[in-house]
PDB file of C-alpha atoms in Angstrom:
ATOM      1  CA  MET A  20     -70.127  44.713 -30.336  1.00 49.00           C
ATOM      2  CA  ALA A  21     -66.497  43.785 -29.717  1.00 51.00           C
ATOM      3  CA  THR A  22     -64.096  44.129 -32.554  1.00 55.00           C
ATOM      4  CA  VAL A  23     -61.908  41.190 -33.534  1.00 52.00           C
ATOM      5  CA  PRO A  24     -58.272  42.155 -33.799  1.00 55.00           C
ATOM      6  CA  ALA A  25     -56.764  41.598 -37.221  1.00 52.00           C
ATOM      7  CA  LEU A  26     -54.449  38.645 -37.508  1.00 52.00           C
ATOM      8  CA  GLU A  27     -50.913  39.568 -38.216  1.00 57.00           C
ATOM      9  CA  LYS A  28     -49.174  37.776 -41.042  1.00 54.00           C
ATOM     10  CA  PRO A  29     -46.120  35.781 -40.006  1.00 57.00           C
ATOM     11  CA  PRO A  30     -42.919  37.253 -41.250  1.00 59.00           C
ATOM     12  CA  VAL A  31     -41.616  35.759 -44.452  1.00 55.00           C
ATOM     13  CA  VAL A  32     -38.334  34.026 -43.874  1.00 53.00           C
ATOM     14  CA  VAL A  33     -36.107  34.163 -46.894  1.00 52.00           C
ATOM     15  CA  ALA A  34     -33.658  31.260 -46.952  1.00 53.00           C
ATOM     16  CA  GLU A  35     -30.176  32.236 -47.769  1.00 57.00           C
ATOM     17  CA  ILE A  36     -28.891  30.443 -50.829  1.00 55.00           C
ATOM     18  CA  PRO A  37     -25.318  29.406 -50.250  1.00 56.00           C
ATOM     19  CA  ALA A  38     -22.884  30.765 -52.698  1.00 53.00           C
ATOM     20  CA  VAL A  39     -21.808  28.308 -55.367  1.00 51.00           C
ATOM     21  CA  GLN A  40     -18.354  27.113 -54.540  1.00 54.00           C
ATOM     22  CA  PRO A  41     -16.015  27.002 -57.489  1.00 53.00           C
ATOM     23  CA  ARG A  42     -15.126  23.491 -58.564  1.00 58.00           C
ATOM     24  CA  LYS A  43     -11.722  22.413 -57.420  1.00 59.00           C
ATOM     25  CA  GLY A  44      -9.930  20.798 -60.274  1.00 61.00           C
ATOM     26  CA  LEU A  45      -6.507  19.565 -61.171  1.00 67.00           C
ATOM     27  CA  ARG A  46      -4.806  22.777 -60.063  1.00 73.00           C
ATOM     28  CA  THR A  47      -6.032  22.324 -56.487  1.00 79.00           C
ATOM     29  CA  TYR A  48      -5.312  18.602 -56.095  1.00 79.00           C
ATOM     30  CA  TRP A  49      -2.307  18.298 -58.382  1.00 79.00           C
ATOM     31  CA  HIS A  50      -0.062  17.186 -55.517  1.00 81.00           C
ATOM     32  CA  LEU A  51      -2.426  14.283 -54.689  1.00 83.00           C
ATOM     33  CA  TYR A  52      -2.534  13.156 -58.311  1.00 83.00           C
ATOM     34  CA  ALA A  53       1.239  13.439 -58.474  1.00 85.00           C
ATOM     35  CA  ALA A  54       1.572  11.227 -55.395  1.00 87.00           C
ATOM     36  CA  ILE A  55      -0.385   8.353 -56.971  1.00 87.00           C
ATOM     37  CA  SER A  56       0.830   8.877 -60.530  1.00 88.00           C
ATOM     38  CA  PRO A  57       3.898   6.532 -60.338  1.00 89.00           C
ATOM     39  CA  PHE A  58       1.661   3.488 -59.942  1.00 90.00           C
ATOM     40  CA  TYR A  59      -0.501   4.391 -62.911  1.00 89.00           C
ATOM     41  CA  LEU A  60       2.472   5.324 -65.069  1.00 92.00           C
ATOM     42  CA  LEU A  61       4.191   2.019 -64.310  1.00 92.00           C
ATOM     43  CA  PHE A  62       0.935   0.120 -64.863  1.00 90.00           C
ATOM     44  CA  LEU A  63       0.504   1.881 -68.196  1.00 91.00           C
ATOM     45  CA  ALA A  64       4.097   1.224 -69.276  1.00 90.00           C
ATOM     46  CA  PHE A  65       4.377  -2.398 -68.104  1.00 90.00           C
ATOM     47  CA  GLY A  66       0.705  -3.443 -68.105  1.00 88.00           C
ATOM     48  CA  LEU A  67      -1.734  -1.853 -70.506  1.00 91.00           C
ATOM     49  CA  ILE A  68       0.677  -1.009 -73.319  1.00 93.00           C
ATOM     50  CA  PRO A  69       2.222  -4.543 -73.485  1.00 91.00           C
ATOM     51  CA  VAL A  70      -1.249  -6.125 -73.344  1.00 92.00           C
ATOM     52  CA  GLY A  71      -2.496  -3.875 -76.125  1.00 93.00           C
ATOM     53  CA  PHE A  72       0.628  -4.527 -78.190  1.00 93.00           C
ATOM     54  CA  SER A  73       0.279  -8.295 -77.750  1.00 92.00           C
ATOM     55  CA  LEU A  74      -3.282  -8.097 -79.070  1.00 93.00           C
ATOM     56  CA  TYR A  75      -2.078  -6.032 -82.031  1.00 94.00           C
ATOM     57  CA  LEU A  76       0.825  -8.432 -82.567  1.00 93.00           C
ATOM     58  CA  SER A  77      -1.466 -11.468 -82.633  1.00 92.00           C
ATOM     59  CA  PHE A  78      -2.875 -10.238 -85.959  1.00 94.00           C
ATOM     60  CA  HIS A  79       0.590 -10.050 -87.547  1.00 90.00           C
ATOM     61  CA  ARG A  80       3.461 -12.320 -88.487  1.00 91.00           C
ATOM     62  CA  TRP A  81       6.741 -11.172 -86.973  1.00 90.00           C
ATOM     63  CA  ASP A  82      10.045 -12.837 -86.182  1.00 85.00           C
ATOM     64  CA  GLY A  83      11.135 -10.112 -83.772  1.00 80.00           C
ATOM     65  CA  LEU A  84      13.552  -8.382 -86.128  1.00 83.00           C
ATOM     66  CA  GLY A  85      12.026  -7.739 -89.547  1.00 82.00           C
ATOM     67  CA  SER A  86       8.919  -5.883 -90.539  1.00 87.00           C
ATOM     68  CA  MET A  87       5.476  -7.061 -89.455  1.00 89.00           C
ATOM     69  CA  GLU A  88       3.146  -8.706 -91.933  1.00 90.00           C
ATOM     70  CA  TRP A  89      -0.624  -8.479 -91.532  1.00 91.00           C
ATOM     71  CA  ALA A  90      -2.153 -11.917 -90.949  1.00 89.00           C
ATOM     72  CA  GLY A  91      -5.676 -11.079 -89.792  1.00 87.00           C
ATOM     73  CA  LEU A  92      -7.476 -13.954 -88.100  1.00 91.00           C
ATOM     74  CA  SER A  93      -5.378 -16.644 -89.794  1.00 92.00           C
ATOM     75  CA  GLN A  94      -3.265 -17.254 -86.682  1.00 92.00           C
ATOM     76  CA  TYR A  95      -6.340 -17.690 -84.506  1.00 94.00           C
ATOM     77  CA  ARG A  96      -7.791 -20.112 -87.053  1.00 93.00           C
ATOM     78  CA  TYR A  97      -4.533 -22.067 -86.961  1.00 93.00           C
ATOM     79  CA  LEU A  98      -4.582 -21.956 -83.154  1.00 93.00           C
ATOM     80  CA  VAL A  99      -8.043 -23.563 -83.034  1.00 92.00           C
ATOM     81  CA  GLY A 100      -6.781 -26.488 -85.118  1.00 91.00           C
ATOM     82  CA  ASP A 101      -3.345 -26.753 -83.493  1.00 92.00           C
ATOM     83  CA  SER A 102      -3.167 -30.209 -81.900  1.00 91.00           C
ATOM     84  CA  ASP A 103      -0.046 -29.285 -79.907  1.00 92.00           C
ATOM     85  CA  PHE A 104      -1.878 -26.378 -78.292  1.00 93.00           C
ATOM     86  CA  TRP A 105      -4.802 -28.610 -77.321  1.00 94.00           C
ATOM     87  CA  GLN A 106      -2.352 -31.176 -75.939  1.00 93.00           C
ATOM     88  CA  SER A 107      -0.772 -28.467 -73.795  1.00 93.00           C
ATOM     89  CA  ILE A 108      -4.226 -27.502 -72.505  1.00 94.00           C
ATOM     90  CA  ALA A 109      -4.980 -31.111 -71.574  1.00 94.00           C
ATOM     91  CA  THR A 110      -1.589 -31.449 -69.853  1.00 93.00           C
ATOM     92  CA  THR A 111      -2.130 -28.234 -67.909  1.00 94.00           C
ATOM     93  CA  ILE A 112      -5.612 -29.264 -66.751  1.00 93.00           C
ATOM     94  CA  VAL A 113      -4.390 -32.672 -65.564  1.00 94.00           C
ATOM     95  CA  ILE A 114      -1.498 -31.142 -63.620  1.00 94.00           C
ATOM     96  CA  TRP A 115      -3.825 -28.485 -62.195  1.00 93.00           C
ATOM     97  CA  ALA A 116      -6.312 -31.117 -61.003  1.00 93.00           C
ATOM     98  CA  LEU A 117      -3.581 -33.327 -59.501  1.00 93.00           C
ATOM     99  CA  ALA A 118      -2.154 -30.351 -57.617  1.00 93.00           C
ATOM    100  CA  THR A 119      -5.148 -28.192 -56.679  1.00 92.00           C
ATOM    101  CA  PHE A 120      -7.565 -30.586 -55.009  1.00 92.00           C
ATOM    102  CA  PRO A 121      -5.005 -32.297 -52.726  1.00 93.00           C
ATOM    103  CA  MET A 122      -3.512 -28.889 -51.987  1.00 94.00           C
ATOM    104  CA  ILE A 123      -6.859 -27.403 -50.917  1.00 92.00           C
ATOM    105  CA  PHE A 124      -7.590 -30.441 -48.728  1.00 92.00           C
ATOM    106  CA  LEU A 125      -4.177 -30.308 -47.056  1.00 93.00           C
ATOM    107  CA  ALA A 126      -4.374 -26.522 -46.654  1.00 92.00           C
ATOM    108  CA  MET A 127      -7.754 -26.743 -44.937  1.00 91.00           C
ATOM    109  CA  VAL A 128      -6.603 -29.523 -42.592  1.00 89.00           C
ATOM    110  CA  THR A 129      -3.456 -27.537 -41.790  1.00 89.00           C
ATOM    111  CA  ALA A 130      -5.502 -24.404 -41.111  1.00 89.00           C
ATOM    112  CA  VAL A 131      -7.811 -26.269 -38.707  1.00 86.00           C
ATOM    113  CA  MET A 132      -4.791 -27.644 -36.861  1.00 84.00           C
ATOM    114  CA  LEU A 133      -3.170 -24.193 -36.677  1.00 83.00           C
ATOM    115  CA  ASN A 134      -6.407 -22.673 -35.449  1.00 82.00           C
ATOM    116  CA  SER A 135      -6.583 -25.154 -32.593  1.00 77.00           C
ATOM    117  CA  ALA A 136      -2.899 -24.902 -31.685  1.00 65.00           C
ATOM    118  CA  VAL A 137      -2.152 -23.426 -28.281  1.00 63.00           C
ATOM    119  CA  ARG A 138       1.580 -22.781 -28.418  1.00 71.00           C
ATOM    120  CA  LEU A 139       3.998 -21.588 -31.100  1.00 70.00           C
ATOM    121  CA  LYS A 140       1.236 -20.442 -33.465  1.00 71.00           C
ATOM    122  CA  ASN A 141       3.416 -17.800 -35.126  1.00 75.00           C
ATOM    123  CA  ALA A 142       6.285 -20.241 -35.600  1.00 79.00           C
ATOM    124  CA  TYR A 143       3.982 -22.735 -37.315  1.00 76.00           C
ATOM    125  CA  ARG A 144       2.587 -20.025 -39.579  1.00 76.00           C
ATOM    126  CA  VAL A 145       6.054 -18.952 -40.684  1.00 79.00           C
ATOM    127  CA  ALA A 146       7.103 -22.567 -41.274  1.00 80.00           C
ATOM    128  CA  PHE A 147       4.062 -23.341 -43.431  1.00 78.00           C
ATOM    129  CA  PHE A 148       4.276 -20.052 -45.345  1.00 80.00           C
ATOM    130  CA  LEU A 149       7.986 -20.406 -46.112  1.00 82.00           C
ATOM    131  CA  PRO A 150       7.635 -22.666 -49.209  1.00 82.00           C
ATOM    132  CA  SER A 151       5.538 -20.057 -51.047  1.00 80.00           C
ATOM    133  CA  VAL A 152       8.306 -17.436 -50.788  1.00 80.00           C
ATOM    134  CA  THR A 153      11.133 -19.832 -51.634  1.00 82.00           C
ATOM    135  CA  SER A 154      12.619 -19.581 -55.116  1.00 82.00           C
ATOM    136  CA  VAL A 155      10.737 -21.858 -57.502  1.00 83.00           C
ATOM    137  CA  VAL A 156      13.942 -22.598 -59.387  1.00 83.00           C
ATOM    138  CA  ALA A 157      15.698 -23.813 -56.245  1.00 85.00           C
ATOM    139  CA  VAL A 158      12.700 -25.908 -55.224  1.00 85.00           C
ATOM    140  CA  ALA A 159      12.425 -27.456 -58.689  1.00 85.00           C
ATOM    141  CA  ILE A 160      16.100 -28.455 -58.603  1.00 85.00           C
ATOM    142  CA  VAL A 161      15.592 -30.122 -55.218  1.00 87.00           C
ATOM    143  CA  PHE A 162      12.479 -31.948 -56.436  1.00 88.00           C
ATOM    144  CA  GLY A 163      14.397 -33.063 -59.523  1.00 85.00           C
ATOM    145  CA  SER A 164      16.759 -34.893 -57.160  1.00 86.00           C
ATOM    146  CA  VAL A 165      13.905 -36.238 -55.049  1.00 88.00           C
ATOM    147  CA  PHE A 166      12.213 -37.787 -58.099  1.00 89.00           C
ATOM    148  CA  SER A 167      15.435 -38.977 -59.731  1.00 85.00           C
ATOM    149  CA  THR A 168      15.164 -42.502 -61.120  1.00 80.00           C
ATOM    150  CA  ASN A 169      18.377 -43.953 -59.712  1.00 80.00           C
ATOM    151  CA  PHE A 170      19.167 -41.817 -56.671  1.00 81.00           C
ATOM    152  CA  GLY A 171      15.869 -40.163 -55.788  1.00 84.00           C
ATOM    153  CA  LEU A 172      14.344 -40.241 -52.328  1.00 88.00           C
ATOM    154  CA  VAL A 173      10.938 -41.365 -53.623  1.00 89.00           C
ATOM    155  CA  ASN A 174      12.353 -44.423 -55.380  1.00 88.00           C
ATOM    156  CA  ALA A 175      14.453 -45.214 -52.318  1.00 89.00           C
ATOM    157  CA  LEU A 176      11.256 -45.298 -50.244  1.00 90.00           C
ATOM    158  CA  LEU A 177       9.552 -47.485 -52.854  1.00 88.00           C
ATOM    159  CA  GLN A 178      12.439 -49.962 -52.775  1.00 87.00           C
ATOM    160  CA  ALA A 179      12.372 -49.941 -48.971  1.00 88.00           C
ATOM    161  CA  VAL A 180       8.800 -51.287 -49.028  1.00 88.00           C
ATOM    162  CA  GLY A 181       9.557 -53.816 -51.767  1.00 85.00           C
ATOM    163  CA  LEU A 182       8.216 -51.929 -54.803  1.00 84.00           C
ATOM    164  CA  ASP A 183       9.927 -51.297 -58.135  1.00 85.00           C
ATOM    165  CA  GLN A 184      11.506 -48.024 -59.133  1.00 86.00           C
ATOM    166  CA  VAL A 185       9.529 -45.549 -61.216  1.00 86.00           C
ATOM    167  CA  ALA A 186      11.062 -43.349 -63.886  1.00 86.00           C
ATOM    168  CA  TRP A 187       9.206 -40.310 -62.623  1.00 88.00           C
ATOM    169  CA  LEU A 188      10.760 -37.763 -64.977  1.00 86.00           C
ATOM    170  CA  ASN A 189      10.697 -39.992 -68.061  1.00 86.00           C
ATOM    171  CA  THR A 190       7.119 -41.275 -68.159  1.00 88.00           C
ATOM    172  CA  PRO A 191       3.985 -39.235 -69.002  1.00 88.00           C
ATOM    173  CA  TRP A 192       2.132 -39.753 -65.715  1.00 91.00           C
ATOM    174  CA  GLY A 193       5.302 -39.695 -63.634  1.00 89.00           C
ATOM    175  CA  ILE A 194       6.124 -36.239 -65.005  1.00 90.00           C
ATOM    176  CA  LYS A 195       2.651 -34.926 -64.200  1.00 92.00           C
ATOM    177  CA  VAL A 196       2.710 -36.370 -60.671  1.00 92.00           C
ATOM    178  CA  ALA A 197       6.147 -34.854 -60.000  1.00 91.00           C
ATOM    179  CA  ILE A 198       5.067 -31.382 -61.183  1.00 92.00           C
ATOM    180  CA  ALA A 199       1.791 -31.585 -59.251  1.00 93.00           C
ATOM    181  CA  THR A 200       3.611 -32.653 -56.079  1.00 92.00           C
ATOM    182  CA  LEU A 201       5.974 -29.698 -56.374  1.00 91.00           C
ATOM    183  CA  MET A 202       3.060 -27.277 -56.815  1.00 92.00           C
ATOM    184  CA  THR A 203       1.169 -28.826 -53.901  1.00 92.00           C
ATOM    185  CA  TRP A 204       4.161 -28.494 -51.600  1.00 91.00           C
ATOM    186  CA  GLN A 205       4.718 -24.898 -52.712  1.00 89.00           C
ATOM    187  CA  TRP A 206       1.183 -23.539 -52.207  1.00 90.00           C
ATOM    188  CA  THR A 207      -0.290 -25.589 -49.345  1.00 91.00           C
ATOM    189  CA  GLY A 208       1.120 -23.332 -46.636  1.00 89.00           C
ATOM    190  CA  TYR A 209       0.076 -20.136 -48.417  1.00 90.00           C
ATOM    191  CA  ASN A 210      -3.526 -21.264 -48.735  1.00 92.00           C
ATOM    192  CA  ALA A 211      -3.497 -22.636 -45.185  1.00 91.00           C
ATOM    193  CA  ILE A 212      -2.796 -19.110 -43.918  1.00 89.00           C
ATOM    194  CA  ILE A 213      -5.748 -17.811 -45.966  1.00 92.00           C
ATOM    195  CA  PHE A 214      -8.022 -20.533 -44.576  1.00 92.00           C
ATOM    196  CA  LEU A 215      -6.754 -19.726 -41.083  1.00 89.00           C
ATOM    197  CA  ALA A 216      -7.786 -16.097 -41.543  1.00 88.00           C
ATOM    198  CA  GLY A 217     -11.240 -17.287 -42.584  1.00 90.00           C
ATOM    199  CA  LEU A 218     -11.509 -19.614 -39.583  1.00 89.00           C
ATOM    200  CA  GLN A 219     -10.702 -16.817 -37.170  1.00 87.00           C
ATOM    201  CA  THR A 220     -13.697 -14.807 -38.421  1.00 87.00           C
ATOM    202  CA  ILE A 221     -16.148 -17.548 -37.356  1.00 86.00           C
ATOM    203  CA  PRO A 222     -17.706 -16.674 -33.962  1.00 86.00           C
ATOM    204  CA  GLY A 223     -16.855 -19.081 -31.174  1.00 82.00           C
ATOM    205  CA  GLU A 224     -20.476 -19.060 -30.002  1.00 85.00           C
ATOM    206  CA  LEU A 225     -21.451 -21.153 -33.021  1.00 85.00           C
ATOM    207  CA  TYR A 226     -19.043 -23.911 -32.012  1.00 83.00           C
ATOM    208  CA  GLU A 227     -20.287 -23.740 -28.435  1.00 85.00           C
ATOM    209  CA  ALA A 228     -23.894 -24.071 -29.641  1.00 87.00           C
ATOM    210  CA  ALA A 229     -22.926 -27.028 -31.800  1.00 84.00           C
ATOM    211  CA  ARG A 230     -21.338 -28.789 -28.809  1.00 85.00           C
ATOM    212  CA  ILE A 231     -24.446 -28.169 -26.708  1.00 84.00           C
ATOM    213  CA  ASP A 232     -26.565 -29.707 -29.472  1.00 82.00           C
ATOM    214  CA  GLY A 233     -24.365 -32.810 -29.360  1.00 82.00           C
ATOM    215  CA  ALA A 234     -22.476 -32.292 -32.620  1.00 80.00           C
ATOM    216  CA  GLY A 235     -19.125 -34.032 -32.864  1.00 81.00           C
ATOM    217  CA  PRO A 236     -15.975 -32.630 -34.500  1.00 80.00           C
ATOM    218  CA  VAL A 237     -16.837 -34.032 -37.927  1.00 82.00           C
ATOM    219  CA  GLN A 238     -20.420 -32.742 -37.862  1.00 85.00           C
ATOM    220  CA  THR A 239     -19.218 -29.359 -36.591  1.00 84.00           C
ATOM    221  CA  PHE A 240     -16.751 -29.103 -39.449  1.00 83.00           C
ATOM    222  CA  PHE A 241     -19.245 -29.959 -42.208  1.00 83.00           C
ATOM    223  CA  ARG A 242     -22.232 -28.087 -40.742  1.00 84.00           C
ATOM    224  CA  VAL A 243     -20.568 -25.023 -39.230  1.00 85.00           C
ATOM    225  CA  THR A 244     -17.003 -24.530 -40.426  1.00 85.00           C
ATOM    226  CA  LEU A 245     -17.267 -25.489 -44.084  1.00 85.00           C
ATOM    227  CA  PRO A 246     -20.420 -23.457 -44.927  1.00 85.00           C
ATOM    228  CA  LEU A 247     -18.986 -20.336 -43.309  1.00 87.00           C
ATOM    229  CA  LEU A 248     -15.651 -20.871 -45.098  1.00 89.00           C
ATOM    230  CA  ARG A 249     -17.299 -20.964 -48.537  1.00 87.00           C
ATOM    231  CA  PRO A 250     -16.263 -17.392 -49.522  1.00 86.00           C
ATOM    232  CA  THR A 251     -12.675 -18.163 -48.521  1.00 90.00           C
ATOM    233  CA  LEU A 252     -12.823 -21.468 -50.377  1.00 89.00           C
ATOM    234  CA  LEU A 253     -14.065 -19.662 -53.475  1.00 87.00           C
ATOM    235  CA  PHE A 254     -11.179 -17.205 -53.287  1.00 89.00           C
ATOM    236  CA  VAL A 255      -8.602 -19.982 -52.831  1.00 91.00           C
ATOM    237  CA  LEU A 256     -10.042 -22.036 -55.686  1.00 89.00           C
ATOM    238  CA  VAL A 257     -10.096 -19.120 -58.133  1.00 87.00           C
ATOM    239  CA  VAL A 258      -6.562 -18.010 -57.235  1.00 89.00           C
ATOM    240  CA  SER A 259      -5.302 -21.604 -57.440  1.00 90.00           C
ATOM    241  CA  THR A 260      -6.953 -21.946 -60.846  1.00 89.00           C
ATOM    242  CA  VAL A 261      -5.308 -18.800 -62.165  1.00 89.00           C
ATOM    243  CA  THR A 262      -1.847 -19.715 -60.855  1.00 89.00           C
ATOM    244  CA  GLY A 263      -2.113 -23.434 -61.651  1.00 89.00           C
ATOM    245  CA  LEU A 264      -3.149 -22.926 -65.272  1.00 90.00           C
ATOM    246  CA  GLN A 265      -0.194 -20.580 -65.751  1.00 90.00           C
ATOM    247  CA  SER A 266       2.437 -22.978 -64.419  1.00 89.00           C
ATOM    248  CA  PHE A 267       5.768 -22.431 -66.140  1.00 89.00           C
ATOM    249  CA  SER A 268       8.805 -22.443 -63.848  1.00 85.00           C
ATOM    250  CA  GLU A 269       7.991 -25.799 -62.253  1.00 87.00           C
ATOM    251  CA  PRO A 270       7.987 -27.953 -65.436  1.00 88.00           C
ATOM    252  CA  GLN A 271      10.599 -25.814 -67.179  1.00 86.00           C
ATOM    253  CA  VAL A 272      13.254 -26.262 -64.474  1.00 84.00           C
ATOM    254  CA  LEU A 273      12.216 -29.756 -63.425  1.00 85.00           C
ATOM    255  CA  LEU A 274      12.354 -31.203 -66.964  1.00 82.00           C
ATOM    256  CA  GLN A 275      15.003 -29.149 -68.701  1.00 75.00           C
ATOM    257  CA  ASN A 276      17.590 -31.945 -68.563  1.00 67.00           C
ATOM    258  CA  THR A 277      15.277 -34.886 -69.291  1.00 63.00           C
ATOM    259  CA  ALA A 278      14.917 -34.481 -73.067  1.00 58.00           C
ATOM    260  CA  ASN A 279      17.316 -33.783 -75.900  1.00 58.00           C
ATOM    261  CA  GLU A 280      15.098 -30.982 -77.150  1.00 61.00           C
ATOM    262  CA  SER A 281      14.529 -27.330 -76.372  1.00 64.00           C
ATOM    263  CA  THR A 282      14.304 -25.914 -72.869  1.00 69.00           C
ATOM    264  CA  PHE A 283      10.543 -25.520 -73.300  1.00 76.00           C
ATOM    265  CA  SER A 284       9.788 -28.985 -74.676  1.00 78.00           C
ATOM    266  CA  GLY A 285       8.244 -30.273 -71.446  1.00 80.00           C
ATOM    267  CA  GLY A 286      10.244 -33.473 -71.147  1.00 81.00           C
ATOM    268  CA  PRO A 287       9.961 -36.735 -73.124  1.00 82.00           C
ATOM    269  CA  GLY A 288       6.918 -36.808 -75.373  1.00 82.00           C
ATOM    270  CA  HIS A 289       6.044 -33.245 -74.306  1.00 84.00           C
ATOM    271  CA  SER A 290       4.304 -34.829 -71.299  1.00 86.00           C
ATOM    272  CA  GLY A 291       4.976 -31.805 -69.098  1.00 88.00           C
ATOM    273  CA  ARG A 292       4.521 -29.070 -71.691  1.00 90.00           C
ATOM    274  CA  THR A 293       1.961 -26.724 -70.189  1.00 92.00           C
ATOM    275  CA  MET A 294       0.205 -23.907 -72.032  1.00 93.00           C
ATOM    276  CA  VAL A 295       2.744 -21.294 -70.937  1.00 92.00           C
ATOM    277  CA  LEU A 296       5.629 -23.575 -71.886  1.00 92.00           C
ATOM    278  CA  TYR A 297       4.062 -23.965 -75.331  1.00 93.00           C
ATOM    279  CA  PHE A 298       3.769 -20.191 -75.575  1.00 93.00           C
ATOM    280  CA  PHE A 299       7.478 -19.771 -74.790  1.00 91.00           C
ATOM    281  CA  GLN A 300       8.401 -22.523 -77.244  1.00 89.00           C
ATOM    282  CA  GLN A 301       6.533 -20.874 -80.113  1.00 90.00           C
ATOM    283  CA  THR A 302       7.765 -17.387 -79.249  1.00 90.00           C
ATOM    284  CA  PHE A 303      11.412 -17.841 -78.356  1.00 88.00           C
ATOM    285  CA  ASP A 304      12.359 -21.193 -79.912  1.00 86.00           C
ATOM    286  CA  ASN A 305      10.509 -20.710 -83.193  1.00 85.00           C
ATOM    287  CA  ASN A 306      10.836 -16.888 -83.197  1.00 88.00           C
ATOM    288  CA  ASP A 307       7.166 -16.620 -84.128  1.00 90.00           C
ATOM    289  CA  PHE A 308       6.132 -13.686 -81.988  1.00 92.00           C
ATOM    290  CA  GLY A 309       2.820 -13.172 -83.762  1.00 92.00           C
ATOM    291  CA  TYR A 310       1.623 -16.719 -83.219  1.00 93.00           C
ATOM    292  CA  GLY A 311       3.031 -16.628 -79.680  1.00 92.00           C
ATOM    293  CA  ALA A 312       0.816 -13.610 -78.956  1.00 93.00           C
ATOM    294  CA  ALA A 313      -2.196 -15.521 -80.296  1.00 94.00           C
ATOM    295  CA  VAL A 314      -1.305 -18.445 -78.003  1.00 94.00           C
ATOM    296  CA  ALA A 315      -1.081 -16.027 -75.057  1.00 94.00           C
ATOM    297  CA  TRP A 316      -4.607 -14.761 -75.716  1.00 94.00           C
ATOM    298  CA  GLY A 317      -5.807 -18.345 -76.039  1.00 94.00           C
ATOM    299  CA  ILE A 318      -4.311 -19.054 -72.597  1.00 93.00           C
ATOM    300  CA  PHE A 319      -6.081 -15.983 -71.238  1.00 93.00           C
ATOM    301  CA  LEU A 320      -9.447 -17.243 -72.487  1.00 93.00           C
ATOM    302  CA  VAL A 321      -8.877 -20.715 -70.993  1.00 92.00           C
ATOM    303  CA  VAL A 322      -7.961 -19.252 -67.583  1.00 91.00           C
ATOM    304  CA  VAL A 323     -10.986 -16.943 -67.584  1.00 91.00           C
ATOM    305  CA  LEU A 324     -13.289 -19.798 -68.616  1.00 91.00           C
ATOM    306  CA  PHE A 325     -12.095 -22.107 -65.839  1.00 87.00           C
ATOM    307  CA  SER A 326     -12.267 -19.328 -63.250  1.00 84.00           C
ATOM    308  CA  ILE A 327     -15.879 -18.598 -64.197  1.00 87.00           C
ATOM    309  CA  ILE A 328     -16.775 -22.307 -64.069  1.00 86.00           C
ATOM    310  CA  ASN A 329     -15.274 -22.711 -60.582  1.00 80.00           C
ATOM    311  CA  TRP A 330     -16.997 -19.556 -59.350  1.00 79.00           C
ATOM    312  CA  ARG A 331     -20.377 -20.591 -60.723  1.00 80.00           C
ATOM    313  CA  LEU A 332     -20.141 -24.118 -59.251  1.00 76.00           C
ATOM    314  CA  LEU A 333     -19.482 -22.793 -55.747  1.00 70.00           C
ATOM    315  CA  GLN A 334     -22.151 -20.096 -56.122  1.00 69.00           C
ATOM    316  CA  ARG A 335     -24.769 -22.704 -57.046  1.00 63.00           C
ATOM    317  CA  ARG A 336     -23.852 -24.793 -54.015  1.00 58.00           C
ATOM    318  CA  ASP A 337     -24.127 -21.700 -51.854  1.00 56.00           C
ATOM    319  CA  GLU A 338     -27.606 -20.909 -53.260  1.00 58.00           C
ATOM    320  CA  ALA A 339     -28.718 -24.507 -52.733  1.00 54.00           C
TER     321      ALA A 339
END
């Protein structure tokens, strides 16, 4: 009878456990932290600390020189019932609406034209972007002359077509239209460049397919271009909301010589007094730094609320 050879056991392979590397901490990467530290130090000194101090200041009464007096929530309660603050909110929203929607329309049309341009594309981009980097003070002075009652270019054009002059900088709606026009002129080119960047990310094959299907330019824009530009449109709308609701230099410079009141009055009848102008009036004209800080936090809440509303509206349209 043959014997069966015994099976040999396979050798046991012992896996080598890698040695635990010591954790590299601050001593190893100190030079990297040192390289990025200036940004964080400056942000702490000129960002977080002032924001935290403004929140602390909003619970106190302070004229900027004497000692602070604890006020608690009394200044916020007064802010809720302050009719001048609510008027400044209404004025800001009207100016924002008059400026933002025409500006977005003009920026999108300009971007489509730039995207289809064959020659001098870079020159057109620089020309349209130039207003956004021009000094707001200088632009406001020029627009003050353009909307002047007696010698302004706008009234000269109205008289040329047989219409009466309009006291643009002395009537409530004239003031708002003048400020909104200035803001539209200033930011149309900037947003057109952003829309142009969004247009250049759309594949050309989609436009070719739309032409093959018989779609015209209008149908192509609403069925191809606009849906694919929705993220860019959302960005432009949110940024325009944040900047438009914080308008200060435009009404301050444009209306500083139209009323016999403070620099931050916003013109006759406070028709151009935006939220930020009201904040400056309370803080630096009335020397009420505590209430001014409360107004600043009220402005922050309004801006956040409107940004969320705009974002949610576009998100719902995108989901639909």
